[in-house]
Coordinates of C-alpha atoms in Angstrom, one line a residue:
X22 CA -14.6 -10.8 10.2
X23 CA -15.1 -14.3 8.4
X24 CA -18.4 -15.0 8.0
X25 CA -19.6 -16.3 11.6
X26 CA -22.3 -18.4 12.8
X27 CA -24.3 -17.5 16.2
X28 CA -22.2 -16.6 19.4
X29 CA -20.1 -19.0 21.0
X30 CA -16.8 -18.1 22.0
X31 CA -15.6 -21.6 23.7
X32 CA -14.8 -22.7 20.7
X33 CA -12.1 -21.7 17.3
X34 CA -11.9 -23.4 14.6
X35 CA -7.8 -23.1 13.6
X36 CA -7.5 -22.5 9.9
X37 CA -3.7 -24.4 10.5
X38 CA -3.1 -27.2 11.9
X39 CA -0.6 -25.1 14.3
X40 CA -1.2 -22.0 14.0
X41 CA 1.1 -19.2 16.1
X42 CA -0.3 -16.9 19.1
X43 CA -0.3 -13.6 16.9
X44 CA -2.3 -15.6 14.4
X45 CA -4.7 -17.4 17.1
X46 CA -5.6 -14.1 18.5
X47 CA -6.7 -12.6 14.9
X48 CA -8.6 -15.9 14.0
X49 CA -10.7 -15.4 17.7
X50 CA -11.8 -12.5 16.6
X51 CA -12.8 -13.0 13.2
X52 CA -14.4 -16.5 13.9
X53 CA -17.2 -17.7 15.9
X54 CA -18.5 -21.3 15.9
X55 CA -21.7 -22.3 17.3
X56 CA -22.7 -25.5 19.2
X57 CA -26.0 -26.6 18.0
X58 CA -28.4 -29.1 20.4
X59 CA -30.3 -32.2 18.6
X60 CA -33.8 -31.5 19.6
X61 CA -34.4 -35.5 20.2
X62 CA -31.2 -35.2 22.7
X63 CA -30.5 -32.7 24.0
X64 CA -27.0 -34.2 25.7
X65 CA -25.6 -34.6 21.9
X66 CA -23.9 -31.5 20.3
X67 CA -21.9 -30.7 17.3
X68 CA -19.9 -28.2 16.1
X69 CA -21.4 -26.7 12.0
X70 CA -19.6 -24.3 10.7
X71 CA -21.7 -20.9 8.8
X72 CA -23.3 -21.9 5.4
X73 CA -27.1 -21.0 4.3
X74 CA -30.3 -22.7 4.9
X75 CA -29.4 -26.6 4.1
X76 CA -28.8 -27.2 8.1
X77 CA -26.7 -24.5 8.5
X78 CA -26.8 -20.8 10.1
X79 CA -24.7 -17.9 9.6
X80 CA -23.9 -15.0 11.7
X81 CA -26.8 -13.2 12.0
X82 CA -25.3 -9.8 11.5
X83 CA -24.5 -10.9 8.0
X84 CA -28.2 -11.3 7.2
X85 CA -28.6 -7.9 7.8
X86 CA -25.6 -6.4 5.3
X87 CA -26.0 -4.9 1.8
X88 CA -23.7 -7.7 0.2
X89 CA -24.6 -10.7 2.3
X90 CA -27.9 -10.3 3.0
X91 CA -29.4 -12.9 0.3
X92 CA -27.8 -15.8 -1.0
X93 CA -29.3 -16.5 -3.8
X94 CA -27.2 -15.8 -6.5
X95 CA -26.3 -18.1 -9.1
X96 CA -23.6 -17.9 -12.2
X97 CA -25.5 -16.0 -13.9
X98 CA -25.9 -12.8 -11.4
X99 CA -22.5 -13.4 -10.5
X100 CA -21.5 -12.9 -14.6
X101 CA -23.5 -9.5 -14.7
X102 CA -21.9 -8.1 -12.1
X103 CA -18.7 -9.4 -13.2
X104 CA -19.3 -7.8 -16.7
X105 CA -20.4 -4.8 -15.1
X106 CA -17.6 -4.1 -13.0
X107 CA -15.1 -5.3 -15.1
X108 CA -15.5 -3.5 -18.6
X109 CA -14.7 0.3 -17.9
X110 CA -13.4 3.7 -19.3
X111 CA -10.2 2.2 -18.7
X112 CA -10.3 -0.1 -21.5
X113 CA -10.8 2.8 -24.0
X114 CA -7.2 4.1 -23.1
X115 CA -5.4 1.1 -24.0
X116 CA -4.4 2.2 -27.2
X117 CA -2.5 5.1 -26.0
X118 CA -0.6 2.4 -24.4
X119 CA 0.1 0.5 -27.8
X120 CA 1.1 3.6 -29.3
X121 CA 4.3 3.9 -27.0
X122 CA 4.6 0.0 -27.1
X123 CA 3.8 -1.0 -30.7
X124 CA 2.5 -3.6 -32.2
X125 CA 4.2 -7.2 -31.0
X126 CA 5.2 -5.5 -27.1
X127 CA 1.4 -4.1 -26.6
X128 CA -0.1 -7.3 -27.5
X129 CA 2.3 -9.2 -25.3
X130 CA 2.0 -7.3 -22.5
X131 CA -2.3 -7.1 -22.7
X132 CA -2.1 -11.1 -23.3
X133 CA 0.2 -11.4 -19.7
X134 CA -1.3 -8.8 -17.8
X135 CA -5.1 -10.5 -18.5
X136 CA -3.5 -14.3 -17.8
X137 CA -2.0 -12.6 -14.6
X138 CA -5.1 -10.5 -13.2
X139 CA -7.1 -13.7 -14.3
X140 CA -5.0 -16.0 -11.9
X141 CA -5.3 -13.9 -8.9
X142 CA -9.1 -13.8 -9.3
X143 CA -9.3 -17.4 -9.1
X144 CA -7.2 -17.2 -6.6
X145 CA -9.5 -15.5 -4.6
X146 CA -12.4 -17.6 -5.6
X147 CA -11.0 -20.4 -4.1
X148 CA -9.8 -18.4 -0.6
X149 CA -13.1 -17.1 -0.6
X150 CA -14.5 -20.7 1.4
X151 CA -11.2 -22.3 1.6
X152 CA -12.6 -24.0 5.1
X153 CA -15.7 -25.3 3.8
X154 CA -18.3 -23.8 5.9
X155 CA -16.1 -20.1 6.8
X156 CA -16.8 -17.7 4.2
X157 CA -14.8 -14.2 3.2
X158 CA -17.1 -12.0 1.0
X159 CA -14.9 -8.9 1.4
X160 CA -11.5 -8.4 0.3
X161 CA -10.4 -6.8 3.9
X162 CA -11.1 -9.3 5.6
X163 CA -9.4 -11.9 3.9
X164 CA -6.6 -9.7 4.2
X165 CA -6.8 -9.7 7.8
X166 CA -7.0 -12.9 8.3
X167 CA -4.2 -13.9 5.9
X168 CA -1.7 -10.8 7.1
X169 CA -2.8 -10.3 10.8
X170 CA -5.0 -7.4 11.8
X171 CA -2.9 -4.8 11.5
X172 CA -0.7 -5.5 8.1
X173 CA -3.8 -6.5 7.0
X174 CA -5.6 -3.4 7.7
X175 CA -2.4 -0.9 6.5
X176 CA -2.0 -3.4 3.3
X177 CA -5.3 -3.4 2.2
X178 CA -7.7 -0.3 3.7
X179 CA -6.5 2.2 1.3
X180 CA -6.5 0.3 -1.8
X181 CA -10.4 -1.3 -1.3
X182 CA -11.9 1.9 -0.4
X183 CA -10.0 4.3 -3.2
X184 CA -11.0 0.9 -5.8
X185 CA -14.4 1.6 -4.4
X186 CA -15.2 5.1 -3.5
X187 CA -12.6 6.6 -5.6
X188 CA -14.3 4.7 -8.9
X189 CA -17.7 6.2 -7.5
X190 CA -16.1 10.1 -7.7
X191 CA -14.2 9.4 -11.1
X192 CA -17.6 8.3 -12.4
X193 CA -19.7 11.0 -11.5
X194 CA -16.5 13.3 -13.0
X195 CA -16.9 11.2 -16.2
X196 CA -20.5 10.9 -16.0
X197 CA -20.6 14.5 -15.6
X198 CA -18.4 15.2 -18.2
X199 CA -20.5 12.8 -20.9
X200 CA -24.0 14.2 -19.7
X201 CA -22.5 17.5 -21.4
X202 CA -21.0 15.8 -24.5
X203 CA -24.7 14.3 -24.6
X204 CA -26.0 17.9 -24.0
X205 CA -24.1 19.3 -27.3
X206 CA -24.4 16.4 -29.7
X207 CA -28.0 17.0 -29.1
X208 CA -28.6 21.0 -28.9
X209 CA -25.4 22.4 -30.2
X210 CA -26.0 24.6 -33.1
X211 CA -29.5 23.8 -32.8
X212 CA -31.6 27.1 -33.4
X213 CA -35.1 25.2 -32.1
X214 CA -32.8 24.3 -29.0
X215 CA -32.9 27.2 -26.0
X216 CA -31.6 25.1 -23.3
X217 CA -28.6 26.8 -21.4
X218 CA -25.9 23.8 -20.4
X219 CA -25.8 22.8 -17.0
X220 CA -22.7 23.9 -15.5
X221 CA -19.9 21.3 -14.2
X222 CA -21.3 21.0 -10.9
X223 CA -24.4 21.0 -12.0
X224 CA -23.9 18.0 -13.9
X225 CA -22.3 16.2 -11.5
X226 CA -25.1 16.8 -9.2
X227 CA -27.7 15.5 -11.9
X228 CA -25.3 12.7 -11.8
X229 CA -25.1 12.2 -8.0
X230 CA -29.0 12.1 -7.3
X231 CA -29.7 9.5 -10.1
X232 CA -26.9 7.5 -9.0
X233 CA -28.2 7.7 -5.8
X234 CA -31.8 7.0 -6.2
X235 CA -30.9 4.0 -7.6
X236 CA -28.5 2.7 -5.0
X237 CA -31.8 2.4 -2.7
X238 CA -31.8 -1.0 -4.0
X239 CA -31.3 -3.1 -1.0
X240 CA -28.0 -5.5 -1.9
X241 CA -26.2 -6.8 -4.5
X242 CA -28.7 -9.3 -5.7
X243 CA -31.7 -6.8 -5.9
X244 CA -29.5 -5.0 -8.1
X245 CA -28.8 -7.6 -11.1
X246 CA -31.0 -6.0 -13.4
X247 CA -28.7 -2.5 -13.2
X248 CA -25.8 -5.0 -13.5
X249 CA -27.5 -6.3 -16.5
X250 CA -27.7 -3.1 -18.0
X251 CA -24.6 -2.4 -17.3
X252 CA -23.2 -5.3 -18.8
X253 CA -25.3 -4.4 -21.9
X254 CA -24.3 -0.8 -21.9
X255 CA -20.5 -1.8 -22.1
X256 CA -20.6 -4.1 -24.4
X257 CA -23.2 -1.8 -26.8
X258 CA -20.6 1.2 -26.8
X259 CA -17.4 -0.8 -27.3
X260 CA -18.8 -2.4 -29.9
X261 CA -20.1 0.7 -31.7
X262 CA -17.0 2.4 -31.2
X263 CA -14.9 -0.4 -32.9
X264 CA -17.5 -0.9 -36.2
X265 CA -17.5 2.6 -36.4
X266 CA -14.1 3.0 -36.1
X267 CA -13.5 0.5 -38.9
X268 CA -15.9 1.4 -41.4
X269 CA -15.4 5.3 -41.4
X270 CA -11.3 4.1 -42.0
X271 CA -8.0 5.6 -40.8
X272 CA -7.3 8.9 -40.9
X273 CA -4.7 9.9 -44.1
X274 CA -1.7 11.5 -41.5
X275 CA -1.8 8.6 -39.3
X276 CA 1.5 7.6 -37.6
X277 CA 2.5 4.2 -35.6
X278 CA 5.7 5.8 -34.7
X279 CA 6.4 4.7 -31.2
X280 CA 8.8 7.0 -29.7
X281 CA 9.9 11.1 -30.6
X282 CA 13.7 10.8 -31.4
X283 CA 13.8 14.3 -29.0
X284 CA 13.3 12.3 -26.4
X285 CA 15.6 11.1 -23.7
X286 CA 16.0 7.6 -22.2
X287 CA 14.6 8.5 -19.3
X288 CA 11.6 9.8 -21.0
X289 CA 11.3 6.8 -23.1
X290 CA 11.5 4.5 -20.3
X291 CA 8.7 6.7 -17.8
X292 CA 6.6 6.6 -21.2
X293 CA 6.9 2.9 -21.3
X294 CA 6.3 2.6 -17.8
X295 CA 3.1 4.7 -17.9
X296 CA 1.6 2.5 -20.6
X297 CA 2.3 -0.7 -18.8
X298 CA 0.5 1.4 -16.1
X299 CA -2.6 2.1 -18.2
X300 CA -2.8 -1.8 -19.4
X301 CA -3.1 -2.7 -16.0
X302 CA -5.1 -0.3 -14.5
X303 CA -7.4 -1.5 -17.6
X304 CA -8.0 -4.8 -15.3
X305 CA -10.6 -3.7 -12.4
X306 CA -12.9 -5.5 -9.7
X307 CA -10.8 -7.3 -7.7
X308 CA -12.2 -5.8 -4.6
X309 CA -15.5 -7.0 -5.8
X310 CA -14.5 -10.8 -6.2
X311 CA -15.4 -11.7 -3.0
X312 CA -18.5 -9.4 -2.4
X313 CA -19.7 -10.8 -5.4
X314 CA -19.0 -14.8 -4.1
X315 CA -20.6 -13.8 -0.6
X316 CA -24.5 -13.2 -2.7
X317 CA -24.0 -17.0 -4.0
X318 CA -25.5 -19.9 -1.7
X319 CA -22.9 -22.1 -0.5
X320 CA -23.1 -25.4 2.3
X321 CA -20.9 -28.3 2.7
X322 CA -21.9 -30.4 -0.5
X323 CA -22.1 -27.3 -2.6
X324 CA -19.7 -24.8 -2.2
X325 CA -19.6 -21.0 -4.1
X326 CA -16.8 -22.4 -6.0
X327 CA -17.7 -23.5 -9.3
X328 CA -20.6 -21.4 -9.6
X329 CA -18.7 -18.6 -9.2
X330 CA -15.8 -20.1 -11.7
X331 CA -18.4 -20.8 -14.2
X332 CA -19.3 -16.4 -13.7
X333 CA -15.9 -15.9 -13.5
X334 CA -14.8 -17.9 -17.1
X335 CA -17.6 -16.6 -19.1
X336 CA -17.7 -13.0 -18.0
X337 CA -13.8 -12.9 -18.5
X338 CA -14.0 -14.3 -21.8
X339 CA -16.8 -11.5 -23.1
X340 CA -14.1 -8.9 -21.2
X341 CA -11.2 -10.1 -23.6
X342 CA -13.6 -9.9 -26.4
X343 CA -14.2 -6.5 -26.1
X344 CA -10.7 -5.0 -24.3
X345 CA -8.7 -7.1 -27.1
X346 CA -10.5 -5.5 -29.8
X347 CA -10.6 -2.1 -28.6
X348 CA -6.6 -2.3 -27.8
X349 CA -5.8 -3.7 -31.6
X350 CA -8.3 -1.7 -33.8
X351 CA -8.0 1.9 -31.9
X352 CA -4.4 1.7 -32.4
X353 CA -4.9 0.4 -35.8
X354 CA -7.6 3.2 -36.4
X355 CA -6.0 6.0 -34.7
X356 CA -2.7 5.4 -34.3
X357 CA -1.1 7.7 -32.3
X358 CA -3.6 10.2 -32.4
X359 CA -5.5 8.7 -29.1
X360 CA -5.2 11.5 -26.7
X361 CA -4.2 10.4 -23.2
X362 CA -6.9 13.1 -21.6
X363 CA -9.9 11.5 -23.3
X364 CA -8.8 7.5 -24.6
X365 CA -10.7 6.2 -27.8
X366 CA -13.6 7.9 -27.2
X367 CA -12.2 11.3 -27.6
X368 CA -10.3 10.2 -30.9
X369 CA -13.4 8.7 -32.5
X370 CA -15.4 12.1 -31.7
X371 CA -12.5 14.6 -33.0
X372 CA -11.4 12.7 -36.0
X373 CA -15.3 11.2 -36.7
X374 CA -17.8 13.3 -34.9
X375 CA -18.3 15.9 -37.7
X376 CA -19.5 13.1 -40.4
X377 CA -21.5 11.1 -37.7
X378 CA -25.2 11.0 -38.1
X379 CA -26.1 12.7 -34.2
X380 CA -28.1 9.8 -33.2
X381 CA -25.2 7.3 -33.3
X382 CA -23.2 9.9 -31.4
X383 CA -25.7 10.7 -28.7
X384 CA -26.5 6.3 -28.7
X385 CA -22.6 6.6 -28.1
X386 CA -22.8 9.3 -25.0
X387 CA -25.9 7.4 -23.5
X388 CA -24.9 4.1 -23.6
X389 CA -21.6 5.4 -21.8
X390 CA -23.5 7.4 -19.5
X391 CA -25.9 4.5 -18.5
X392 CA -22.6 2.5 -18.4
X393 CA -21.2 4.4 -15.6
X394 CA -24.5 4.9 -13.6
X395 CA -25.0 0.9 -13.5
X396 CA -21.2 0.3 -12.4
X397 CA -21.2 3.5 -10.1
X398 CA -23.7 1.0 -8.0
X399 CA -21.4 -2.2 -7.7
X400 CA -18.3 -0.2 -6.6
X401 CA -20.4 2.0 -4.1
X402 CA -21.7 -1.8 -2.4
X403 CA -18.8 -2.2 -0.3
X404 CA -19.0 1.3 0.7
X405 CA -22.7 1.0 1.6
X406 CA -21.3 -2.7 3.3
X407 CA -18.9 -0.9 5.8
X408 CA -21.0 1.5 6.4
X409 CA -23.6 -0.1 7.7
X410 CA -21.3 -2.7 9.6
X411 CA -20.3 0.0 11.7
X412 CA -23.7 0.5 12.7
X413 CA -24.8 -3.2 13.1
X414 CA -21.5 -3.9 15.3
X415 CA -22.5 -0.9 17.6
X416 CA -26.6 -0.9 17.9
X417 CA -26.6 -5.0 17.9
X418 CA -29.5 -4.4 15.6
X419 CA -30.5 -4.5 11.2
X420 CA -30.5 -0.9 10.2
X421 CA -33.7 0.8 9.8
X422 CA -34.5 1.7 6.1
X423 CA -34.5 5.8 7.2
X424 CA -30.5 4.9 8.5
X425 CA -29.8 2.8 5.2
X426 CA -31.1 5.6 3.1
X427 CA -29.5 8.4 5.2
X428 CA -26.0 6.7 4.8
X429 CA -26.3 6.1 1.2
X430 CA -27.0 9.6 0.7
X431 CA -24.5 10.6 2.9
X432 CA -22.3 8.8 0.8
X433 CA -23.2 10.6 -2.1
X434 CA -22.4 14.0 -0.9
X435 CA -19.0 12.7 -0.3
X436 CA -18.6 11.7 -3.3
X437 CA -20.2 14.5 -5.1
X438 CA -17.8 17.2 -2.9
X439 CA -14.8 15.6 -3.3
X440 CA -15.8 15.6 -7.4
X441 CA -16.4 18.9 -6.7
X442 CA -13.2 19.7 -5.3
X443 CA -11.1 17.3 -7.0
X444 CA -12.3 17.6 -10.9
X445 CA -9.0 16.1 -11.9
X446 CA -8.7 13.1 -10.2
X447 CA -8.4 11.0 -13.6
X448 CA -5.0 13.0 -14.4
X449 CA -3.5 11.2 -11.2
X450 CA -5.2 7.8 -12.4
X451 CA -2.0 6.3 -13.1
X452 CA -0.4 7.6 -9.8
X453 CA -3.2 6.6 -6.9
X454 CA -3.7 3.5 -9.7
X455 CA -0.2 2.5 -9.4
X456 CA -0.6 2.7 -5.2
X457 CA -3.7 0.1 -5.3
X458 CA -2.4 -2.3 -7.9
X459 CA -0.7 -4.8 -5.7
X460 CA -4.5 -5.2 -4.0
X461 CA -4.9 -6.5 -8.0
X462 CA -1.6 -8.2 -9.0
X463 CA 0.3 -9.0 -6.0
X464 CA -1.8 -9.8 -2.4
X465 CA -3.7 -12.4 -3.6
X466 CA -0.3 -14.2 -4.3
X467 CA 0.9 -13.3 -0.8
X468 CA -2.6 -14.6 0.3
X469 CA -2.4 -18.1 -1.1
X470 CA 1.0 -18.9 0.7
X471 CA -0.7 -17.7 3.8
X472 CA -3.9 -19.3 3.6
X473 CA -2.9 -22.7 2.2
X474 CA 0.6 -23.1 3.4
X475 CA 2.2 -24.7 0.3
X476 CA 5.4 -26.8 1.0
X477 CA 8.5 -23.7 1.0
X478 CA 10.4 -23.6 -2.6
X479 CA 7.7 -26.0 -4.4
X480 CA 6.8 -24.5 -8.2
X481 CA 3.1 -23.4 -6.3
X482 CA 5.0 -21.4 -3.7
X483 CA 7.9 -20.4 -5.5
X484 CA 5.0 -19.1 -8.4
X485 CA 2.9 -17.1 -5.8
X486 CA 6.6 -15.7 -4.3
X487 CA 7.7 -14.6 -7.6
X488 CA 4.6 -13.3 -8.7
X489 CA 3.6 -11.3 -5.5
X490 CA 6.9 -9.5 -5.6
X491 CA 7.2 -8.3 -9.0
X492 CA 3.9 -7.3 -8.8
X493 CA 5.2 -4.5 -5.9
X494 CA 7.8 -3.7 -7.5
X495 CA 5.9 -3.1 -11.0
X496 CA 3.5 -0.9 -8.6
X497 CA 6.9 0.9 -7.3
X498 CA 8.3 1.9 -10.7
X499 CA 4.7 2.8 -12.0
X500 CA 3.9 5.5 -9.1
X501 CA 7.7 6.8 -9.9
X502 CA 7.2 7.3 -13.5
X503 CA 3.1 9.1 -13.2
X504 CA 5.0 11.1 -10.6
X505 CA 7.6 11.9 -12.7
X506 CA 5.0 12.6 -15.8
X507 CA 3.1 14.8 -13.4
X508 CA 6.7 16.8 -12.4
X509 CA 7.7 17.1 -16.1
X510 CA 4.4 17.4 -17.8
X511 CA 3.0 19.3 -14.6
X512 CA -0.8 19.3 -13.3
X513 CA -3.9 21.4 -13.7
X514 CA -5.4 21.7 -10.3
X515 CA -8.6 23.3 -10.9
X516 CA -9.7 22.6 -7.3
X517 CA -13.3 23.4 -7.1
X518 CA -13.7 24.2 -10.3
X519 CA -15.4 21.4 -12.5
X520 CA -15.4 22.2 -16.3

């Protein structure tokens, strides 16, 4: 499942010097080498490994995939995606998490959890074409490769498609739910306005078809523009939401108060759990790292590597701009007053909305709304990616453009029922969150020692070690405290019925 270049099955490139049996048999069947014949002698051959055009071919089945279908991508596409994948709804939550924290312990913890996240992307930057020549653009098969086929597949599976489909179906729930904030910014109390609101599913249908529509867009590079936008969307409605924030002032009964005294110790410590929880569930993409990489042109002078670094270090600098910000001046605006069920957006419209001018309120829906249309189309790629895999590996053949658009539809009547069916998915965010975040904080970790083999109990091996298992066990204690919130706190299933 590494990138391969035309048949040949006498030969396998190692990616160890000595590797064992269980790992030779995964690396046959992820890896194919071709021999290539010199036209002016035909008795003279040589091994190449997969790279683009510069003398080099690649697995021709990759040249017919939504992700790796083009290479030409450069640092700046790469930093567009990045941007649009990486600033989220989850960034306006993070001062609920400062409000249980504080002050010192919530800037602390933001500052680690970025350096840490940051580390294991470049981490997988560099795995991504650690054998110049043998490229991983999807997360799942690095895992394969690094765990063996089957850890590999029970480690990682769940966690790349819920980070992927299961963002897709909490955006068209969010989308959904913004279209009809949008909706009564514009028309409430409106007497020229006789538009009946479109019910919840509905809206998440209006939602679905546009999301859709665009998705037609061949692969990732076709798509930089909505990436662009998306990027530009982000960045336009944090930034609102902060001067806005700060020129309308603080509310007169605002509290900083970090804990009820009512409370028990175990409460306190499940609250503080849950907000380390929502800081690093504020930290997204990492299943997109590689996907990303794979649109970038690479051959054995010019790797993916530092293009994709220089994407990497500029569109996670922009990302601390805004996530920084929002984390301080919400909790310096609202206080404690961000409600868990809605973040900072829902503050600034409860304690704001009524003395805001309905053009900056509606810019504010829109801008979100566009937001999660744009990044709905990055997370659904790998989807798309899998998809049509499956149908490459079985027909031997590109699919048709009526099979490409049947699947993507498909795909969005997944989505859109299980939205339908599951309208509160975000209230077990920090639950399902909690299950995926080793994919974020810990494999990659586990990955490097695999892949590169660092000398055992050197500071690079014991780093990854140490790292890749607290990141598990700060995954264990998170699912134990969102289950124990939902328990205590309990859970409004309103299956199949979207408000």
């Amino acid at each position: 499942m590494g990138e391969m270049v035309e048949p040949d099955y006498r030969q396998v490139m190692p990616l160890s010097p000595s590797p064992s049996p269980s790992n030779t048999k995964t690396l046959e069947g992820l890896m194919e080498v071709i021999t290539i014949k010199d036209s002016t002698d035909p008795s003279k051959e040589s091994t190449t490994k997969s790279t683009n055009l510069q003398g080099h071919q690649q697995n021709p089945q990759e040249a017919w995939l939504p992700i790796t279908e083009t290479r030409n991508g450069n640092s700046i596409f790469a930093m567009f995606h990045l941007l649009c994948s990486g600033i989220g709804f989850q960034a306006l939550f993070l001062p609920v998490a400062f409000a249980t924290l504080g002050w010192a312990w919530g800037i602390i913890c933001l500052s680690l959890a970025f350096a840490w996240q940051l580390y294991t992307i470049f981490i997988l930057v560099q795995l991504h074409e650690l054998v110049p020549g043998i490229r991983y653009s999807r997360y799942l098969q690095l895992a394969i490769v690094s765990f063996g086929p089957k850890l590999g597949k029970l480690l990682a599976l769940f966690p790349v498609m819920y980070s992927s489909g299961g963002a897709c179906v909490i955006m068209i729930i969010n989308g959904g739910r913004t279209l009809d904030l949008l909706f009564k910014t514009i028309c409430d109390h409106e007497a020229t306005c006789h538009v009946q609101s479109l019910t919840g599913i509905e809206r998440f249908l209006v939602f679905t078809c546009v999301a859709i529509l665009v998705a037609q867009l061949p692969n990732l590079n076709s798509m930089v523009g909505v990436s662009l936008i998306g990027a530009i969307t982000a960045i336009g409605y944090c930034t609102l939401i902060l001067v806005l924030s700060i020129t309308k002032g603080r509310p007169i009964d605002i509290s900083y108060g970090q804990f009820d005294v009512a409370k028990s110790n175990m409460e306190k410590i499940s609250d503080i759990l849950n907000a380390l929880g929502i800081i690093a569930l504020a930290f997204r993409g990492h299943n997109l790292i590689l996907e990303i990489q794979g649109t970038l042109p690479s051959n054995q002078r010019h790797t993916s590597y530092k293009p994709m670094c220089v994407g990497v270090t500029i569109s996670y600098i922009v990302i601390a701009m805004c996530q920084f910000p929002l984390a301080i001046v919400g909790f310096w605006a609202y206080g404690n007053k961000v409600p868990f069920s809605g973040g900072l957006l829902s503050a600034f419209s409860q304690i704001h909305g009524a003395n805001t001018p309905k053009l900056i309120m509606g810019s504010i829906y829109l801008l979100v709304l566009v937001n999660y249309l744009c990044a709905f189309q990055v997370y659904a790629r790998p989807v798309f990616d899998n998809l049509e895999m499956r149908y490459t590996t079985k027909k031997k053949k590109p699919c048709p453009k009526w099979v490409r658009t049947c699947l993507r539809i498909f795909f969005g009547g997944v989505t859109f029922f299980v939205a339908v069916a599951v309208p509160f998915l975000g209230s077990l965010a920090l639950l399902i969150g909690g299950m995926v975040l080793p994919m974020t904080f810990a494999y990659p970790c586990f990955m490097w020692i695999a892949m590169k083999k660092p000398r055992p109990n050197g500071v690079v091996w014991s780093i990854n070690l140490g790292l890749g298992c607290l990141g598990i066990f700060f995954s264990v204690l998170i699912v134990i405290a969102a289950a124990r919130t939902l328990a205590d706190k309990g859970l409004n299933a309103n299956f199949f019925r979207p408000y």
